[in-house]
Coordinates of C-alpha atoms in Angstrom, one line a residue:
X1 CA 100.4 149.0 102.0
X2 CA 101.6 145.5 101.0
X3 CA 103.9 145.4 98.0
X4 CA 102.3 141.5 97.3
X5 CA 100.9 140.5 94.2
X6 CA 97.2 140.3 93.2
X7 CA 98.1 136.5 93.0
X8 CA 99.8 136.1 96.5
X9 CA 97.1 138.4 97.8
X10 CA 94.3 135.9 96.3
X11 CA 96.0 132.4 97.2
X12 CA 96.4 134.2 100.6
X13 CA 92.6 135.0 101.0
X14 CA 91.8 131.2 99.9
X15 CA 94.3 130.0 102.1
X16 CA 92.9 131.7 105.3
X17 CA 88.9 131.3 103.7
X18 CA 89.7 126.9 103.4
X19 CA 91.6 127.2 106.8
X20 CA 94.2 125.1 104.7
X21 CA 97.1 125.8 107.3
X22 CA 98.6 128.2 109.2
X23 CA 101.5 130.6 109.1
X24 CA 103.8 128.6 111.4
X25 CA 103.0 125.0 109.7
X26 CA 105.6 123.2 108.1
X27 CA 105.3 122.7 104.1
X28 CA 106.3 120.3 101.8
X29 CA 105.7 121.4 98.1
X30 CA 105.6 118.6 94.8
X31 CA 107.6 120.4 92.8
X32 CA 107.8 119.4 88.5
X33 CA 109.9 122.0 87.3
X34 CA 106.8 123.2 85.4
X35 CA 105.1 126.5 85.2
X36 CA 102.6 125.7 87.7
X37 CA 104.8 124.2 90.9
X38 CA 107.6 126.8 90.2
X39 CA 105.0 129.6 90.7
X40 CA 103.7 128.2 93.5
X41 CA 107.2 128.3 94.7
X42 CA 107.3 132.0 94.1
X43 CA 103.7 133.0 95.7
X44 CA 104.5 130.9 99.0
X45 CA 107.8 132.8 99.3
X46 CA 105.8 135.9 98.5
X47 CA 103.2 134.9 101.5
X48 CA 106.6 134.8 104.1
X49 CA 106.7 130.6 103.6
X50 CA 110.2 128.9 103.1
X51 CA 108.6 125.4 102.0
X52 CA 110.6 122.2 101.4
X53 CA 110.6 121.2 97.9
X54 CA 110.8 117.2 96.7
X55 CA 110.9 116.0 93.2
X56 CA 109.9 112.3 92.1
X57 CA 111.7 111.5 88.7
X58 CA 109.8 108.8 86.7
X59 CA 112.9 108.6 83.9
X60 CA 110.6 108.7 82.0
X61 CA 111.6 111.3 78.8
X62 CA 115.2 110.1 79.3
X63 CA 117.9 113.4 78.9
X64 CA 115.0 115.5 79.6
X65 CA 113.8 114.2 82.9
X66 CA 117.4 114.6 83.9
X67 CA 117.6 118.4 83.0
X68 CA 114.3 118.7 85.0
X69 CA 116.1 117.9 88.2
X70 CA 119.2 120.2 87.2
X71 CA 116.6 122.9 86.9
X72 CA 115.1 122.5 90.2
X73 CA 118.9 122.0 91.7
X74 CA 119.3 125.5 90.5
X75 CA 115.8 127.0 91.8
X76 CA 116.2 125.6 95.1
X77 CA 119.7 126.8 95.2
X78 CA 119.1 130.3 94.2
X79 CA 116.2 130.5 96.8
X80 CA 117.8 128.7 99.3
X81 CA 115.4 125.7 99.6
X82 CA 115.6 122.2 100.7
X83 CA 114.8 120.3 97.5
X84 CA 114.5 116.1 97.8
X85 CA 114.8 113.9 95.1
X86 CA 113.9 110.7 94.4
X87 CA 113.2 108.7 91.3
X88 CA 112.5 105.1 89.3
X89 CA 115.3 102.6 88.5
X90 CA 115.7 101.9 84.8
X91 CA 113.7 98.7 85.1
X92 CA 110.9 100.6 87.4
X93 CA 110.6 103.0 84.6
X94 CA 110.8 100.0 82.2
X95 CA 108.0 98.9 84.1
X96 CA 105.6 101.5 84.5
X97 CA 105.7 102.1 80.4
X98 CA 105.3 98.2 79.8
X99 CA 102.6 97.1 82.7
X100 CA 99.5 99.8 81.8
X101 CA 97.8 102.1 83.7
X102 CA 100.6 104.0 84.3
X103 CA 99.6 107.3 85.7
X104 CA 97.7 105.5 88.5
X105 CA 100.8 103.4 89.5
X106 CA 103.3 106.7 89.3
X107 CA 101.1 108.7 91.3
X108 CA 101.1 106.3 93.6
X109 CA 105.0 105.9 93.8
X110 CA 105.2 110.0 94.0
X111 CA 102.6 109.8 96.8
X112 CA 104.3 107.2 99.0
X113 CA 107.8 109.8 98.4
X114 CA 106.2 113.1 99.6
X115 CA 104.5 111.3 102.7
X116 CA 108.1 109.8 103.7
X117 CA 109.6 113.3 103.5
X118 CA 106.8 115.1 104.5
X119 CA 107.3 112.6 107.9
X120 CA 111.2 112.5 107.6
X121 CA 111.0 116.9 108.1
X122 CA 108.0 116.9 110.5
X123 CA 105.8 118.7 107.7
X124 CA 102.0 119.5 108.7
X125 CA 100.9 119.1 104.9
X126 CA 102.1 118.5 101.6
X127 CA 101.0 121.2 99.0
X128 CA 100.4 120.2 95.2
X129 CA 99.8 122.8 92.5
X130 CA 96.6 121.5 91.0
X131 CA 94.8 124.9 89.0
X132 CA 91.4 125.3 88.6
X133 CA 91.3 124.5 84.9
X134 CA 93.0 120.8 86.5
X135 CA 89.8 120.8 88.5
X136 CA 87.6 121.3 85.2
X137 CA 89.7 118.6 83.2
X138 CA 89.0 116.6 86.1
X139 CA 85.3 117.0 85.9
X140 CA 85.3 115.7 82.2
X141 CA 86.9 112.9 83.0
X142 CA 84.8 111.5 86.2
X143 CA 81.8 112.6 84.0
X144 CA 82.7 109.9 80.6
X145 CA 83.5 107.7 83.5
X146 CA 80.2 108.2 85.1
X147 CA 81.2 109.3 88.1
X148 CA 78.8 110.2 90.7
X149 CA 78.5 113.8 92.6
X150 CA 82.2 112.7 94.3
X151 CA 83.7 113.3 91.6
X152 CA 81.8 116.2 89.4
X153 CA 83.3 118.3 92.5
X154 CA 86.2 118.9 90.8
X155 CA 89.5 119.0 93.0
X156 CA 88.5 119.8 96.5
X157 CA 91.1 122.2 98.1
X158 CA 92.2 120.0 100.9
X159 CA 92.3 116.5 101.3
X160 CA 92.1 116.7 105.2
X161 CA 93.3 112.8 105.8
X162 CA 96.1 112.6 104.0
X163 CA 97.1 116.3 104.4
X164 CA 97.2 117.3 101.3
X165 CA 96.5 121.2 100.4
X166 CA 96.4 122.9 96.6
X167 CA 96.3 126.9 97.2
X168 CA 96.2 126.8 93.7
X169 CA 92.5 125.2 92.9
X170 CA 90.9 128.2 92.2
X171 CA 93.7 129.9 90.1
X172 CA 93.3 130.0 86.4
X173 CA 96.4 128.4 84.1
X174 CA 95.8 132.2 82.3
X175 CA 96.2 133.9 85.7
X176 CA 99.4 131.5 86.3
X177 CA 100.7 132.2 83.0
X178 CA 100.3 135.6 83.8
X179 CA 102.5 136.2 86.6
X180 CA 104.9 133.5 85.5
X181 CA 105.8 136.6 82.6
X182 CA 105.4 139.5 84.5
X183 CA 108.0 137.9 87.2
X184 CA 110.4 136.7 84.2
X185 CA 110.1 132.8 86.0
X186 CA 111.6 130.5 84.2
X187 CA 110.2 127.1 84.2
X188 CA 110.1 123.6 82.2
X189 CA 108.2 122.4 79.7
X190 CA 107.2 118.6 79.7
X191 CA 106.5 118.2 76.1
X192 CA 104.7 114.8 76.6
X193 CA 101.1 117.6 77.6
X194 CA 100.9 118.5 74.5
X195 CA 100.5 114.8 73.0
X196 CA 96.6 113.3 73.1
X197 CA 97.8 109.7 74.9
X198 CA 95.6 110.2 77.6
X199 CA 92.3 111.1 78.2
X200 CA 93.4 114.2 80.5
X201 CA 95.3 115.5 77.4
X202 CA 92.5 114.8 75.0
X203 CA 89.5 116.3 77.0
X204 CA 92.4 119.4 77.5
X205 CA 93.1 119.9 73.7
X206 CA 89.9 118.8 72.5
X207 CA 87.1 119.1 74.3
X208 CA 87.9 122.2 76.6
X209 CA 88.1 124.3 73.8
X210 CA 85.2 123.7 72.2
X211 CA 83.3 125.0 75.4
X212 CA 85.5 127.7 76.1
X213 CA 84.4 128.8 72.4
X214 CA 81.0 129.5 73.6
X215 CA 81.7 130.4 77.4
X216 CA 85.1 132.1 77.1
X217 CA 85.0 132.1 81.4
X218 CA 84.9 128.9 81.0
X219 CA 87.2 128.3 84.1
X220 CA 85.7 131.0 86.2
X221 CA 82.4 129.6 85.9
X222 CA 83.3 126.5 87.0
X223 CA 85.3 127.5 89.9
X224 CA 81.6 128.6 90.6
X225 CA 80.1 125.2 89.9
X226 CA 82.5 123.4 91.9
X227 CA 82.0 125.0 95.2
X228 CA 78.4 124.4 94.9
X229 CA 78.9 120.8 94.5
X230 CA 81.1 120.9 97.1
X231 CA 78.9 122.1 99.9
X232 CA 75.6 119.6 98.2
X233 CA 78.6 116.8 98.7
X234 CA 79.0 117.7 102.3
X235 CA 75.3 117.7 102.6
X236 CA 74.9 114.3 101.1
X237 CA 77.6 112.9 102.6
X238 CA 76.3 113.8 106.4
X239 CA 72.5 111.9 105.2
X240 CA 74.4 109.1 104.0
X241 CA 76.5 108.5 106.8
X242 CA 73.2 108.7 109.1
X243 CA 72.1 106.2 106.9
X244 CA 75.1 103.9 106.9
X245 CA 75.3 104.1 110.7
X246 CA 72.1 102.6 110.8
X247 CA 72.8 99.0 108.0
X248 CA 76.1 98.7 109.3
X249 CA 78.1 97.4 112.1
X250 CA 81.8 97.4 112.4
X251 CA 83.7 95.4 114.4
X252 CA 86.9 95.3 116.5
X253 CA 88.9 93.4 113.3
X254 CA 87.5 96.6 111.1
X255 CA 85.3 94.3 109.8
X256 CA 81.7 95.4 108.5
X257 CA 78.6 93.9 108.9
X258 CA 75.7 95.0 106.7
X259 CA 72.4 94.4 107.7
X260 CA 70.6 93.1 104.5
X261 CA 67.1 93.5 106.8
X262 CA 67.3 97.1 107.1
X263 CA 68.8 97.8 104.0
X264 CA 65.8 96.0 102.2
X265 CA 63.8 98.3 103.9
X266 CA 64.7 101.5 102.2
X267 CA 64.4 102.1 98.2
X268 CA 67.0 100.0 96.2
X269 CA 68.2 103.3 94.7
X270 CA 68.9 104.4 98.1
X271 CA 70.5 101.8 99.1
X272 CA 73.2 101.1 96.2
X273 CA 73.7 104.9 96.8
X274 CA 74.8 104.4 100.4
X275 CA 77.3 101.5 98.8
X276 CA 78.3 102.9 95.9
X277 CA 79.6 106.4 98.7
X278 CA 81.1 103.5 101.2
X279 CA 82.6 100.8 99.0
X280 CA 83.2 102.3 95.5
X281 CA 87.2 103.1 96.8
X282 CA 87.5 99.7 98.0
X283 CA 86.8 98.2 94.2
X284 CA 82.6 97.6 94.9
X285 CA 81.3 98.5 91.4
X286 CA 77.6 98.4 90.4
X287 CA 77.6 94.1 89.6
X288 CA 79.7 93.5 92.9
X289 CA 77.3 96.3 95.0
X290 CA 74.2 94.4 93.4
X291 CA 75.0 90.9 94.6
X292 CA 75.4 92.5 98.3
X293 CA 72.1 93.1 97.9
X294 CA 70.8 90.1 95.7
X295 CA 73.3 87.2 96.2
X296 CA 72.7 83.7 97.5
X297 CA 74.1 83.2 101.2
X298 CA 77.6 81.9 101.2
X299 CA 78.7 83.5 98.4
X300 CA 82.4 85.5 98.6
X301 CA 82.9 88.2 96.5
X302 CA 86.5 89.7 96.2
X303 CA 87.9 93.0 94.6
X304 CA 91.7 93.8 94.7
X305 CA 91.4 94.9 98.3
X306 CA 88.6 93.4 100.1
X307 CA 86.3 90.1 100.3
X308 CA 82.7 90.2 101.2
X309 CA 80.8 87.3 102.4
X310 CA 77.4 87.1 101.7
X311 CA 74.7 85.1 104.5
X312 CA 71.4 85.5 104.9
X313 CA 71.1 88.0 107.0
X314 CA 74.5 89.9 106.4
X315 CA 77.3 90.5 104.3
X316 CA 80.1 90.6 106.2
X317 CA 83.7 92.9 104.3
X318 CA 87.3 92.6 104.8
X319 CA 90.4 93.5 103.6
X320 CA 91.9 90.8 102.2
X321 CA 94.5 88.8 104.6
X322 CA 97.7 89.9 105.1
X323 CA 99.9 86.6 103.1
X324 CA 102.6 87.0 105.7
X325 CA 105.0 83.9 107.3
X326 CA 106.4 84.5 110.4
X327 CA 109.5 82.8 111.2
X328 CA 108.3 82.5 115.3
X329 CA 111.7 82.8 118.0
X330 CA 110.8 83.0 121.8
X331 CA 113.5 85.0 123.5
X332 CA 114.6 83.1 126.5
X333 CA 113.0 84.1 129.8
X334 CA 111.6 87.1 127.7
X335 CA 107.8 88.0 127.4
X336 CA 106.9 88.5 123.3
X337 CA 104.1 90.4 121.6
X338 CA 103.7 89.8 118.0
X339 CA 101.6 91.7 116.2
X340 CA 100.2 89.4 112.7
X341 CA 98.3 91.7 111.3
X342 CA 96.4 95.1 112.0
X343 CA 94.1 93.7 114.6
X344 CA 95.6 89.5 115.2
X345 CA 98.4 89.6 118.3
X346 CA 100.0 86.7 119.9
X347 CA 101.4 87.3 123.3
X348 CA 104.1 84.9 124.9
X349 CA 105.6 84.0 128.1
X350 CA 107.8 81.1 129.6
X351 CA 105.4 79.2 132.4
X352 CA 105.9 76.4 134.1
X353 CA 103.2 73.6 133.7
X354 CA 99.5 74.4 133.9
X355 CA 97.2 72.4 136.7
X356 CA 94.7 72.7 133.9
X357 CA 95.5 70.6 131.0
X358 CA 92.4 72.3 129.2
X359 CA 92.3 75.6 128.3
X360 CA 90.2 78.0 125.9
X361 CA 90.7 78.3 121.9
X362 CA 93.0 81.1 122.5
X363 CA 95.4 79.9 124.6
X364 CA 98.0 77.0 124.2
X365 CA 100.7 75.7 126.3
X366 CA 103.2 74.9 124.0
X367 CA 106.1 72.6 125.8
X368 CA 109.2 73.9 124.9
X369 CA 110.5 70.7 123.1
X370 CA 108.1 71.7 120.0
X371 CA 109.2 75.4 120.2
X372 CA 112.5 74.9 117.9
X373 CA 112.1 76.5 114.7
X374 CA 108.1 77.4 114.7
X375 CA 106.6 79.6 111.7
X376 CA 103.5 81.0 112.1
X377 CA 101.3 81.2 108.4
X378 CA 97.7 81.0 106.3
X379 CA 96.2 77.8 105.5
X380 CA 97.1 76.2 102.0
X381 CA 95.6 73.5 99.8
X382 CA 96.4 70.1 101.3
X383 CA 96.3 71.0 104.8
X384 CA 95.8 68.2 107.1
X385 CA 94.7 68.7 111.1
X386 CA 95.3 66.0 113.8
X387 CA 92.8 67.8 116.7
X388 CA 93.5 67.7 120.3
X389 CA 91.8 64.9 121.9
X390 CA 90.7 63.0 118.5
X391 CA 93.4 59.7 119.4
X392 CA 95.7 60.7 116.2
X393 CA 93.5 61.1 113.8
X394 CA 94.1 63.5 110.8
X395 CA 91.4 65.5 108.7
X396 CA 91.2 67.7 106.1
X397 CA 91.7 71.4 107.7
X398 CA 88.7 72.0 105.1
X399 CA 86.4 69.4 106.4
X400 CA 87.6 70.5 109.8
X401 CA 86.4 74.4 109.1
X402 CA 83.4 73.3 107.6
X403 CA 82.9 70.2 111.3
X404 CA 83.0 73.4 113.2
X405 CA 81.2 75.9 111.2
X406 CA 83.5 78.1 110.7
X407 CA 82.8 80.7 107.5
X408 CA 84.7 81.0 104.3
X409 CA 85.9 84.4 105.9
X410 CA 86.8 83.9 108.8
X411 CA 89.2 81.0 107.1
X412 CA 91.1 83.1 104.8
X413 CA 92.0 85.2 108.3
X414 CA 93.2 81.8 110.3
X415 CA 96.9 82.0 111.3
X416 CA 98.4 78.7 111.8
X417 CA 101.2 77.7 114.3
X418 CA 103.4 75.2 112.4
X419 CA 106.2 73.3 113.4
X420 CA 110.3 72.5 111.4
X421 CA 107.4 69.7 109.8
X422 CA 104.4 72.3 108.6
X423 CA 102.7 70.0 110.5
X424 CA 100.1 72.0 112.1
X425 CA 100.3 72.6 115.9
X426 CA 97.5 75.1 116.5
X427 CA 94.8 77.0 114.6
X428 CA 95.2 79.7 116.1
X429 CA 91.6 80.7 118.3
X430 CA 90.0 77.6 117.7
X431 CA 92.0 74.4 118.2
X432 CA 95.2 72.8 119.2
X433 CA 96.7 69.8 118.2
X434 CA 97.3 66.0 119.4
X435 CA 101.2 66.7 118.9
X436 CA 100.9 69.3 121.6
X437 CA 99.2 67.7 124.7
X438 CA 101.9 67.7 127.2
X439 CA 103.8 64.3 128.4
X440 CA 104.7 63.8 132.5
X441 CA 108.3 64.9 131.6
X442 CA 106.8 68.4 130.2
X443 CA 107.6 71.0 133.6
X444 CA 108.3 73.8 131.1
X445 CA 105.9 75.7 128.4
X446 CA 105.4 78.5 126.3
X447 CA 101.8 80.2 127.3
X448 CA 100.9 81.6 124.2
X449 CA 97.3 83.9 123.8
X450 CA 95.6 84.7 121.0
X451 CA 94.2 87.8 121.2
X452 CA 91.7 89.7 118.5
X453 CA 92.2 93.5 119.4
X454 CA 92.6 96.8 117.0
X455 CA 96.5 97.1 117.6
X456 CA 95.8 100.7 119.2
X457 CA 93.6 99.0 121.9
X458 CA 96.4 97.1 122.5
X459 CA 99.0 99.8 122.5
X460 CA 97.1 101.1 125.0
X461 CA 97.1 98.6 127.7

């Protein structure tokens, strides 16, 4: 006969029902100091897990964000947990008040904390205690912001790609509150939840109430709900992805290619629906998803993350270039790999003179009097190109992309080998420069190749 809870023995069944992890895996648990995370505390230990705890202080309530971490130095003292903490600066916190949308930007900065401990202790997930009426607050707010089925799901229970498990989901705050008393748990209140600043607090005090007036299982119902819209998720999501398999094309850079052809082909409510599922995280809202579909050719649409190109047949996306200079050293009598950015790798070697003065657009034989202080960039305004073989005569790197046809995308992704000068010596995969053809007392080069590979093909090799 087990001596567990009702609790433990329900966030048991869930956790075995979701296959949200095992017995033996490794946990890290968010921890507040509030009533929710300290009795998840509790019902893990009650279900034989010893999880480590970590604590991401915002500073922002002043003394009492500081008694919040003396209050879970305590806990994990008296239960003999591992507790991490880490937290803003003054000006951080300054900045987070100041800058707006600030529960979007801290979540982030806890986020980016529990994955570096969870991979600093080898944990297999990191374990948040999200409730079920969190999952109904949720609801309201994806519904005002017209969400589509996504987010009316509520909180899903796992979050399988980043790891991320709340045993909690289908737990009432009453059934919390419950065992919090009848276990004498002390916890900490953050005062700021009962305030109506945000629209999480206002749809909690607000509207809630006024439907738990006529439905007083109000959350129960909706634990209901949301695991019906769940499963009609999964079921959308496997059409649409049979769908987007078929419009869409993605290359080795990661790069998609969307097939305005076959998309025409189906209903136009179909089709922004297979968008909106694909591109809505990646900043595509209903204007920027329409002029995919409607647009002029050459048009380049941007969001904070990604550009799209739009031609005639295609709109091509990417994630915007990595605005990285690299300060380029070649280790003497050492082969170098470079990697630029997630899919751009530049491999070098010392060689001797080639037989073959000309050589393909991805590989250059740099003689080593140019290699002394070489940075490696993006194109800027003002660029000028002297090409290989034009007798010294500059261009415009503009009027030289648009010479060789060479899209507005695939421009923002050029890397450009410059010299001590930032006079151009290379475009990297298309064209070397006069400055580099090699002179009768040149024995000695640099063999560099360009190479366009997803960096685990190249890992690989």
């Amino acid at each position: 006969m087990s001596n567990r809870s009702e609790l433990a023995d329900r966030v048991a069944k869930f956790i075995e029902r979701e296959n949200l992890f095992e017995s033996s895996s490794r946990l890290l648990l968010a921890v507040s100091g509030g009533r929710d995370s300290t009795v998840l505390i509790h019902v893990l230990m009650e279900l034989g897990y010893r999880p480590y705890l970590a604590h991401y202080n915002y500073m922002l309530r002043g003394e009492e964000s500081m008694a919040d971490v003396e209050f879970l130095k305590e806990l994990a003292d008296e239960l003999g947990l591992e507790l991490y903490l880490d937290g803003c600066t003054y000006e951080e916190s300054q900045s987070l008040k100041n800058e707006g949308n600030l529960q979007a930007r801290a979540r982030a900065m806890r986020y980016d904390f529990l994955e570096q401990i969870a991979r600093q202790k080898g944990c297999n997930y990191i374990l948040t205690a999200h409730h079920a009426d969190d999952a109904l607050e949720t609801f309201f707010i994806n519904l005002l912001r017209g969400s589509g089925l996504r987010g009316l799901r509520g909180i899903s229970p796992k979050n399988e790609s980043k790891k991320i498990c709340r045993p909690l989901i289908e737990i009432s705050q009453a059934d919390i509150q419950d065992y919090a008393e009848q276990n004498e748990i002390a916890w900490r209140e953050d005062l700021s939840n009962a305030q109506n600043d945000y629209l999480r607090n206002q749809i909690r005090h607000q509207l809630i109430p006024t439907f738990r007036a006529i439905e007083p299982l109000l959350t129960n119902r909706s634990v209901s709900t949301f695991k019906h819209l769940r499963n009609y998720y999964l079921l959308a999501s496997e059409a649409t992805q049979l769908l987007w398999n078929e419009v869409a094309l993605t290359d080795q850079r990661g790069w998609i290619h969307l097939s305005k052809e076959k998309l025409s082909l189906r209903p136009v409510a179909t089709a922004h629906t297979v968008l909106h599922h694909f591109l809505s995280d990646w900043g595509f809202d209903r204007e920027l998803r329409r002029q995919l579909l409607e647009a002029s050719s050459d048009r380049l649409l941007r969001t904070e993350t990604h550009h799209a190109l739009i031609k005639d047949d295609v709109c091509i996306i990417a994630s915007l270039p990595a605005e990285k200079v690299f300060e380029y050293a070649m280790v003497k009598d050492q082969n170098s790999e470079l990697h630029l950015d997630d899919f751009t790798i530049l491999f070098s070697e010392k060689s001797s003179r080639p037989a073959e003065v000309r050589t393909p657009p991805n590989l250059l034989y740099l003689p080593t009097r140019l290699t002394d202080q070489l940075r490696i960039r993006r194109p800027k305004a003002g660029d000028r190109f002297t090409p290989f073989g034009m007798q010294g005569k500059s261009q415009k790197l503009q009027d030289y992309f648009t010479n060789e046809k060479i899209d507005r995308l695939e421009r923002l992704h050029t890397w450009l080998l410059v010299d001590n000068d930032d006079e151009i010596l290379w475009i990297m995969g298309h064209r070397a420069a006069e400055k580099t053809r090699l002179k009768n007392e040149d024995h000695t080069t640099v063999k560099m190749r360009f190479k366009r590979l997803p960096r685990s093909l190249v890992d690989s090799k």
